Amino acid sequence: MRVVIVRLSALGDVVQTLPLVHALQAAIPGLELAWAIQPPFAELVAPFARTFLFERRGGFRAWPALARELRAFRPDLALDAQGNLKSAVATRASGAPRRVGFAPEDWREPFSRLALTEAAPPAPGPHLVERVWNLAQHVVEGLSPTPRLDPLLTTHERVRGRALLGERAPTGGGRLWILHPGRAGDPRSWPLDAFKLLAQRLLEAQQRVLFLTGPAEADLGARLQRELRPAPGLAHWVGQRGLRDLVAVFDAARAQGARIVVGDSGPAHLAASVGLPVRLLAGPTSPHKTGPWPCDAAAALTHAVHRTLLRPYGAWQPRAIDEVDPDAAANELLREDGAG
């Protein structure tokens, strides 16, 4: 049986669509799986799915190329796990006789759902993982109640992740804290000065700090490296590349008892997918709708420093990310860790 998943972007959303992969692989012997996706995120799914690339920057010309590749694959089933006009066009262009997507109320452009032959029932909650798992349960019988989000790391990748972390992480005692600043200009990104103050507080408490930035944040990472020189307990990894390497490093960090402090971003979702505890700096978006899964655990730091009640789906009040005070965040992290 040939199945194509349509989830074109973005990184965090691609990660939160991985429960479909686990559900399909467990239920369909001899599955041939494909994924329609944008190039920056294809590396994450390429080891277990054939990728059909949507070259967004190619404009209108990108669509005929994608449609030809999808139709040549001849899928029996297409799963729209995005729910907007672009994903609807790709789903319809696949030529699959059965095309399934989210419930009508979960579509951003409602008329686009006309590309489907059927829709899943309404999901039990607003989080993407809940909608994806609801879609999986609609097409696969007998699923466990707990979705799996791990990106199927191989033994070789895990070994490489341990080696990369060993090369980059600071030595010494104390827990390792990975701090991942977000892109400049993103309203979900904590100010760089706040990250610097948090790092200083953690170092004063004899903790270890690794500043990790990817290609999109390399300028910020270089600035941090200039302003906070590497020292005992402090290291910088600027411009890290490779999504599979990144998730393997997060897996290795989890095994060492590390934590990651990060905004609501793709790396936050990657970390959560392999069980690395995420301490989320959220704002203005609700962690219960867009944060890493499971959302209550990842939202704990945000709620503590905002002094809001932690109740599923009801507690969040929109706040700017700058309202998260570095001292309050450090106090909460160290209190939780038993170091403060």
PDB file of C-alpha atoms in Angstrom, residues 53 55 127 153 186 191 198 225 258-259 282:
ATOM      1  CA  LEU A  53       9.796  18.405  -2.582  1.00  0.00           C
ATOM      2  CA  GLU A  55       9.974  24.226  -4.010  1.00  0.00           C
ATOM      3  CA  HIS A 127      -3.048  20.972  19.805  1.00  0.00           C
ATOM      4  CA  LEU A 153      16.982   7.541  15.042  1.00  0.00           C
ATOM      5  CA  ASP A 186      10.466  36.595  15.762  1.00  0.00           C
ATOM      6  CA  PRO A 191      15.788  38.952  23.982  1.00  0.00           C
ATOM      7  CA  LEU A 198      20.112  33.544  32.502  1.00  0.00           C
ATOM      8  CA  GLN A 225      30.284  34.127  21.619  1.00  0.00           C
ATOM      9  CA  ALA A 258      20.394  17.756  30.366  1.00  0.00           C
ATOM     10  CA  ARG A 259      17.646  20.348  29.918  1.00  0.00           C
ATOM     11  CA  ALA A 282       6.482  31.094  25.594  1.00  0.00           C
TER      12      ALA A 282
END
